[in-house]
CSV table of C-alpha atoms in Angstrom, one decimal:
chain,number,residue,atom,x,y,z
R,1,UNK,CA,-77.8,171.6,264.1
R,2,UNK,CA,-80.0,169.7,266.5
R,3,UNK,CA,-79.7,165.9,266.1
R,4,UNK,CA,-83.2,164.4,265.8
R,5,UNK,CA,-83.8,161.3,268.0
R,6,UNK,CA,-85.8,158.6,266.2
R,7,UNK,CA,-86.9,155.3,267.6
R,8,UNK,CA,-87.0,151.8,265.9
R,9,UNK,CA,-90.5,152.4,264.5
R,10,UNK,CA,-89.4,155.5,262.6
R,11,UNK,CA,-88.1,153.8,259.5
R,12,UNK,CA,-90.2,155.8,257.1
R,13,UNK,CA,-89.0,159.1,258.7
R,14,UNK,CA,-85.4,157.9,258.5
R,15,UNK,CA,-85.9,157.0,254.9
R,16,UNK,CA,-87.4,160.4,254.1
R,17,UNK,CA,-84.4,162.1,255.6
R,18,UNK,CA,-82.0,159.9,253.6
R,19,UNK,CA,-84.0,160.6,250.4
R,20,UNK,CA,-83.5,164.3,251.1
R,21,UNK,CA,-79.7,163.7,251.1
R,22,UNK,CA,-79.4,163.9,254.9
R,23,UNK,CA,-77.5,161.6,257.2
R,24,UNK,CA,-79.0,159.2,259.7
R,25,UNK,CA,-77.0,157.1,262.2
R,26,UNK,CA,-78.6,153.6,262.2
R,27,UNK,CA,-78.2,150.5,264.4
R,28,UNK,CA,-76.8,147.2,263.2
R,29,UNK,CA,-75.8,144.1,265.2
R,30,UNK,CA,-72.1,145.0,264.9
R,31,UNK,CA,-71.8,148.8,265.5
R,32,UNK,CA,-73.9,151.8,264.7
R,33,UNK,CA,-73.4,153.1,261.2
R,34,UNK,CA,-73.6,156.6,259.7
R,35,UNK,CA,-75.9,156.2,256.7
R,36,UNK,CA,-76.3,158.2,253.5
R,37,UNK,CA,-78.2,157.4,250.4
R,38,UNK,CA,-75.3,155.7,248.4
R,39,UNK,CA,-76.7,157.0,245.1
R,40,UNK,CA,-76.4,160.7,246.1
R,41,UNK,CA,-72.8,162.0,245.8
R,42,UNK,CA,-73.5,165.1,247.9
R,43,UNK,CA,-74.9,163.0,250.7
R,44,UNK,CA,-71.9,160.7,250.6
R,45,UNK,CA,-69.6,163.7,250.7
R,46,UNK,CA,-71.4,164.9,253.8
R,47,UNK,CA,-70.8,161.5,255.4
R,48,UNK,CA,-67.1,161.9,254.9
R,49,UNK,CA,-67.2,165.4,256.2
R,50,UNK,CA,-69.2,164.6,259.3
R,51,UNK,CA,-66.8,161.8,260.3
R,52,UNK,CA,-63.6,163.6,259.3
R,53,UNK,CA,-62.9,160.5,257.3
R,54,UNK,CA,-60.2,160.6,254.6
R,55,UNK,CA,-61.8,160.4,251.1
R,56,UNK,CA,-59.2,157.9,250.1
R,57,UNK,CA,-60.9,155.3,252.3
R,58,UNK,CA,-63.8,153.6,250.5
R,59,UNK,CA,-67.2,153.1,252.0
R,60,UNK,CA,-69.1,149.8,252.2
R,61,UNK,CA,-72.8,149.8,251.6
R,62,UNK,CA,-75.7,148.2,253.4
R,63,UNK,CA,-78.2,146.3,251.4
R,64,UNK,CA,-81.3,144.2,252.1
R,65,UNK,CA,-80.2,141.2,250.1
R,66,UNK,CA,-78.4,139.9,247.0
R,67,UNK,CA,-81.0,141.5,244.6
R,68,UNK,CA,-79.8,144.9,245.7
R,69,UNK,CA,-76.2,143.8,245.5
R,70,UNK,CA,-76.8,143.0,241.8
R,71,UNK,CA,-77.7,146.7,241.2
R,72,UNK,CA,-74.2,147.8,242.4
R,73,UNK,CA,-71.9,144.9,241.6
R,74,UNK,CA,-70.9,142.8,238.6
R,75,UNK,CA,-69.4,139.4,237.9
R,76,UNK,CA,-70.7,138.1,241.3
R,77,UNK,CA,-69.3,134.6,242.0
R,78,UNK,CA,-71.6,131.8,243.0
R,79,UNK,CA,-69.8,131.6,246.3
R,80,UNK,CA,-71.1,135.1,247.2
R,81,UNK,CA,-74.6,133.8,247.0
R,82,UNK,CA,-73.6,130.8,249.1
R,83,UNK,CA,-72.2,133.1,251.8
R,84,UNK,CA,-75.2,135.4,251.7
R,85,UNK,CA,-77.5,132.4,252.1
R,86,UNK,CA,-75.5,131.2,255.1
R,87,UNK,CA,-74.7,134.4,256.9
R,88,UNK,CA,-77.0,137.3,255.8
R,89,UNK,CA,-78.4,139.1,257.5
R,90,UNK,CA,-75.3,139.1,259.6
R,91,UNK,CA,-71.7,140.4,260.4
R,92,UNK,CA,-70.2,139.5,256.9
R,93,UNK,CA,-69.0,142.1,254.4
R,94,UNK,CA,-68.2,140.9,251.0
R,95,UNK,CA,-65.8,142.7,248.6
R,96,UNK,CA,-67.0,142.4,245.0
R,97,UNK,CA,-66.4,144.1,241.7
R,98,UNK,CA,-68.4,147.3,241.5
R,99,UNK,CA,-70.6,147.9,238.5
R,100,UNK,CA,-70.0,151.7,238.4
R,101,UNK,CA,-73.6,152.5,239.2
R,102,UNK,CA,-72.7,154.3,242.4
R,103,UNK,CA,-70.9,157.6,242.5
R,104,UNK,CA,-67.1,157.1,242.4
R,105,UNK,CA,-66.8,158.7,245.8
R,106,UNK,CA,-68.4,155.6,247.4
R,107,UNK,CA,-65.6,153.2,246.5
R,108,UNK,CA,-63.0,156.1,246.7
R,109,UNK,CA,-62.4,155.8,243.0
R,110,UNK,CA,-61.7,152.0,243.2
R,111,UNK,CA,-63.0,149.2,241.2
R,112,UNK,CA,-64.4,147.1,244.1
R,113,UNK,CA,-67.4,147.6,246.4
R,114,UNK,CA,-68.0,146.2,249.9
R,115,UNK,CA,-71.6,145.1,250.6
R,116,UNK,CA,-73.3,143.8,253.7
R,117,UNK,CA,-76.9,142.9,254.8
R,118,UNK,CA,-77.2,144.0,258.5
R,119,UNK,CA,-79.0,141.9,261.0
R,120,UNK,CA,-81.2,144.6,262.5
R,121,UNK,CA,-84.9,144.9,261.8
R,122,UNK,CA,-85.0,148.7,262.1
R,123,UNK,CA,-82.2,149.3,259.6
R,124,UNK,CA,-83.5,146.7,257.2
R,125,UNK,CA,-86.8,148.5,257.3
R,126,UNK,CA,-85.0,151.8,256.4
R,127,UNK,CA,-83.2,150.2,253.5
R,128,UNK,CA,-86.5,148.7,252.2
R,129,UNK,CA,-88.3,152.0,252.6
R,130,UNK,CA,-85.6,153.9,250.8
R,131,UNK,CA,-85.2,151.2,248.1
R,132,UNK,CA,-81.5,152.0,247.7
R,133,UNK,CA,-78.2,150.9,249.4
R,134,UNK,CA,-76.8,152.9,252.2
R,135,UNK,CA,-73.2,154.2,252.2
R,136,UNK,CA,-72.6,153.4,255.9
R,137,UNK,CA,-69.3,153.6,257.7
R,138,UNK,CA,-69.3,153.4,261.5
R,139,UNK,CA,-71.0,156.4,263.2
R,140,UNK,CA,-67.9,157.7,264.9
R,141,UNK,CA,-65.5,160.5,264.4
R,142,UNK,CA,-62.5,159.2,262.5
R,143,UNK,CA,-60.1,157.5,264.8
R,144,UNK,CA,-62.5,157.3,267.7
R,145,UNK,CA,-64.1,154.1,269.1
R,146,UNK,CA,-67.0,152.6,267.1
R,147,UNK,CA,-70.4,153.3,268.8
R,148,UNK,CA,-72.4,150.5,270.3
R,149,UNK,CA,-75.5,152.5,271.2
R,150,UNK,CA,-77.4,155.6,270.2
R,151,UNK,CA,-75.9,157.4,273.2
R,152,UNK,CA,-72.4,156.6,271.9
R,153,UNK,CA,-73.3,158.1,268.6
R,154,UNK,CA,-74.7,161.3,270.2
R,155,UNK,CA,-71.5,161.6,272.3
R,156,UNK,CA,-69.4,161.9,269.2
R,157,UNK,CA,-71.7,163.2,266.5
R,158,UNK,CA,-74.5,165.0,268.3
R,159,UNK,CA,-75.0,168.3,266.6
R,160,UNK,CA,-73.0,167.2,263.5
R,161,UNK,CA,-75.7,164.9,262.0
R,162,UNK,CA,-79.4,165.4,261.4
R,163,UNK,CA,-80.7,162.2,263.1
R,164,UNK,CA,-79.9,159.0,265.0
R,165,UNK,CA,-82.2,156.0,264.9
R,166,UNK,CA,-82.2,154.3,268.3
R,167,UNK,CA,-82.4,150.5,267.8
R,168,UNK,CA,-81.0,149.6,271.2
R,169,UNK,CA,-77.5,148.3,272.0
R,170,UNK,CA,-75.6,146.3,269.4
R,171,UNK,CA,-75.8,142.6,270.0
R,172,UNK,CA,-72.5,141.6,268.4
R,173,UNK,CA,-70.6,144.8,269.3
R,174,UNK,CA,-67.6,144.3,266.9
R,175,UNK,CA,-67.2,145.1,263.3
R,176,UNK,CA,-68.1,142.7,260.5
R,177,UNK,CA,-65.7,140.2,259.0
R,178,UNK,CA,-64.6,141.4,255.6
R,179,UNK,CA,-63.9,138.8,252.9
R,180,UNK,CA,-62.4,139.8,249.5
R,181,UNK,CA,-64.1,137.7,246.8
R,182,UNK,CA,-62.3,139.4,243.9
R,183,UNK,CA,-59.1,137.4,244.5
R,184,UNK,CA,-58.4,133.7,244.3
R,185,UNK,CA,-58.2,132.2,246.8
R,186,UNK,CA,-60.5,134.5,248.7
R,187,UNK,CA,-58.9,136.6,251.5
R,188,UNK,CA,-60.2,137.7,254.9
R,189,UNK,CA,-59.2,141.3,255.1
R,190,UNK,CA,-60.6,141.9,258.6
R,191,UNK,CA,-61.6,139.3,261.2
R,192,UNK,CA,-64.7,140.4,263.0
R,193,UNK,CA,-68.0,139.1,264.2
R,194,UNK,CA,-68.0,136.0,261.9
R,195,UNK,CA,-65.3,133.3,262.3
R,196,UNK,CA,-63.0,132.0,259.7
R,197,UNK,CA,-64.1,128.5,260.7
R,198,UNK,CA,-67.8,129.3,259.9
R,199,UNK,CA,-66.8,130.6,256.4
R,200,UNK,CA,-64.7,127.6,255.7
R,201,UNK,CA,-67.6,125.3,256.7
R,202,UNK,CA,-69.6,126.8,253.9
R,203,UNK,CA,-66.9,127.3,251.2
R,204,UNK,CA,-64.3,124.7,252.1
R,205,UNK,CA,-60.9,125.7,253.5
R,206,UNK,CA,-59.3,125.5,250.1
R,207,UNK,CA,-61.2,128.6,249.0
R,208,UNK,CA,-59.5,130.9,251.6
R,209,UNK,CA,-56.0,132.3,251.6
R,210,UNK,CA,-54.0,130.9,254.5
R,211,UNK,CA,-52.5,134.4,255.3
């Protein structure tokens, strides 16, 4: 297939493709992601297939705020709202209890769901135009470096995906920090673009596991 090249102003076109169950690589401040409508099981399956990603690895979703998180997660702790207020949009992924509203393929059959609000106007516009969360791992072939530009995406996935939305180079250039809020104390699963110190400043150091 020919990979369609979209620019930052093409959010409506990107949303149309996603609504049709097609994949679109989208920019964030961390790395480029490969987006599928998270509510469409066949689209999410196509995402795994395009990346060569093992289906045992769950997919985080991109949202435009906590109201959308509430449609896919349950028993959300107050600290999640505090973190979202402080760091969203931004490089923070929160692991919460899934509500079961997304196809089981998204969390790889698990009970939890990762959620993040990206700090990029083009992708936020896509999410809002679609009105649904995006299942969105990094837009690379499994095991290859995460892409920091539309050109990086095309180098790996050109001809394998329908479209890439060029939003310029990533400003952070490393993956998000992942914090598991389903355990007590909370646990940082991956240190990325948001520091532990910043999280502790909001929650207090006693809320985070020392390991």
